[in-house]
Coordinates of C-alpha atoms in Angstrom, one line a residue:
Q1 CA -27.8 16.9 -15.2
V2 CA -30.3 16.8 -17.9
Q3 CA -28.8 16.8 -21.7
L4 CA -30.5 16.6 -24.9
V5 CA -28.0 16.8 -27.9
E6 CA -29.0 17.0 -31.4
S7 CA -26.8 16.0 -34.4
G8 CA -26.8 15.5 -37.9
G9 CA -28.0 18.6 -39.5
G10 CA -26.4 20.1 -42.3
L11 CA -26.8 21.8 -46.1
V12 CA -28.9 19.3 -48.5
Q13 CA -30.0 20.0 -51.7
P14 CA -33.7 19.7 -52.6
G15 CA -35.2 15.9 -53.0
G16 CA -31.8 14.7 -50.7
S17 CA -32.1 13.2 -47.1
L18 CA -30.8 13.5 -43.7
R19 CA -30.9 11.6 -40.5
L20 CA -31.1 13.6 -37.2
S21 CA -30.2 12.0 -34.0
C22 CA -31.2 13.1 -30.3
T23 CA -28.9 11.5 -27.9
T24 CA -30.1 12.1 -24.2
S25 CA -28.5 12.0 -20.7
G26 CA -29.5 12.6 -17.3
I27 CA -33.3 10.9 -17.8
I28 CA -34.6 7.8 -17.6
F29 CA -35.5 7.9 -21.7
S30 CA -37.6 5.1 -21.8
I31 CA -40.5 6.8 -19.6
Y32 CA -40.4 10.0 -21.7
A33 CA -42.4 10.7 -25.0
M34 CA -39.9 12.5 -27.4
S35 CA -40.3 14.9 -30.2
W36 CA -38.7 16.7 -32.9
Y37 CA -39.8 20.5 -33.4
R38 CA -39.0 22.6 -35.9
Q39 CA -38.3 26.6 -36.2
A40 CA -37.7 28.4 -39.5
P41 CA -36.6 32.1 -39.6
G42 CA -39.8 34.5 -38.6
K43 CA -41.8 31.8 -38.1
Q44 CA -43.0 30.1 -34.6
R45 CA -41.6 26.4 -33.2
E46 CA -44.2 23.7 -34.6
L47 CA -44.3 20.5 -33.7
V48 CA -42.6 17.8 -36.5
A49 CA -43.1 14.6 -35.2
K50 CA -43.5 12.3 -31.8
I51 CA -43.0 9.0 -30.4
T52 CA -44.5 7.7 -27.4
T53 CA -42.7 5.3 -25.0
D54 CA -43.8 2.7 -26.6
S55 CA -43.0 4.0 -30.0
N56 CA -45.8 4.9 -31.4
P57 CA -45.4 8.0 -34.0
E58 CA -47.3 10.8 -35.0
Y59 CA -46.4 13.2 -37.6
A60 CA -47.4 16.8 -38.8
D61 CA -49.5 16.8 -42.3
A62 CA -46.4 18.4 -43.9
V63 CA -44.0 15.8 -43.4
T64 CA -46.3 12.4 -43.4
G65 CA -44.9 9.7 -46.1
R66 CA -41.4 11.7 -45.9
F67 CA -40.2 11.7 -42.5
A68 CA -39.9 8.7 -39.6
I69 CA -39.5 9.1 -36.4
S70 CA -38.0 6.8 -34.0
R71 CA -36.1 5.4 -30.7
D72 CA -33.5 3.2 -29.2
N73 CA -34.1 3.1 -25.6
A74 CA -31.1 1.0 -25.1
K75 CA -28.8 4.0 -26.6
N76 CA -31.1 6.8 -25.0
T77 CA -31.2 8.4 -28.4
M78 CA -34.0 9.6 -30.6
Y79 CA -33.9 9.5 -34.6
L80 CA -35.7 11.5 -37.4
Q81 CA -35.0 9.9 -41.0
M82 CA -36.2 13.0 -43.3
N83 CA -36.5 12.0 -47.2
S84 CA -37.2 13.7 -50.2
L85 CA -36.4 17.1 -48.4
K86 CA -38.0 20.6 -49.9
P87 CA -36.9 24.3 -49.2
E88 CA -39.8 24.7 -46.7
D89 CA -37.9 22.0 -44.4
T90 CA -35.5 24.5 -43.8
A91 CA -35.3 25.5 -39.8
V92 CA -33.4 24.4 -36.4
Y93 CA -34.7 21.5 -35.4
Y94 CA -35.3 20.7 -31.7
C95 CA -35.5 17.2 -29.9
N96 CA -37.7 17.2 -26.8
A97 CA -38.5 15.4 -23.7
N98 CA -41.5 15.1 -22.0
Y99 CA -42.9 13.4 -19.0
V100 CA -46.1 13.7 -17.1
P101 CA -46.7 11.9 -14.2
G102 CA -49.4 12.2 -11.8
D103 CA -47.6 15.0 -9.5
G104 CA -46.4 17.6 -12.1
A105 CA -44.4 17.7 -15.5
Y106 CA -40.9 17.4 -16.8
E107 CA -39.8 18.5 -20.1
Y108 CA -36.4 19.1 -21.5
W109 CA -35.3 20.6 -24.9
G110 CA -31.9 20.1 -27.0
Q111 CA -29.8 23.6 -28.1
G112 CA -31.2 22.5 -32.1
T113 CA -29.4 21.3 -35.0
Q114 CA -29.9 23.8 -38.4
V115 CA -31.2 22.2 -41.4
T116 CA -30.6 24.0 -44.9
V117 CA -32.4 22.8 -48.1
S118 CA -31.1 24.7 -51.1
S119 CA -29.8 23.9 -54.4

């Protein structure tokens, strides 16, 4: 059974920091590209950051320079370090695992963790 479990969300003041974790089980973590998405109330889910199997990161413009994505293949875990948080970062953050071999695609989602940035 595949599980992606996010943790680390919470309430933080503007300018503060949080570190999200996505711990996986049931997949060969090292072969999956991993991503963080977020969805704010009334808005579509959007890509925040992604990291390839060889740990190359990419970021959405809105978080570049403030967020850092990383992965630890030995722990089957992905992280998102979020600094200089803004109220507009408030959203449910979701972990995504994606693997596209030649004969299909495998994609899994976590249940999400709430991040609220407010004074």
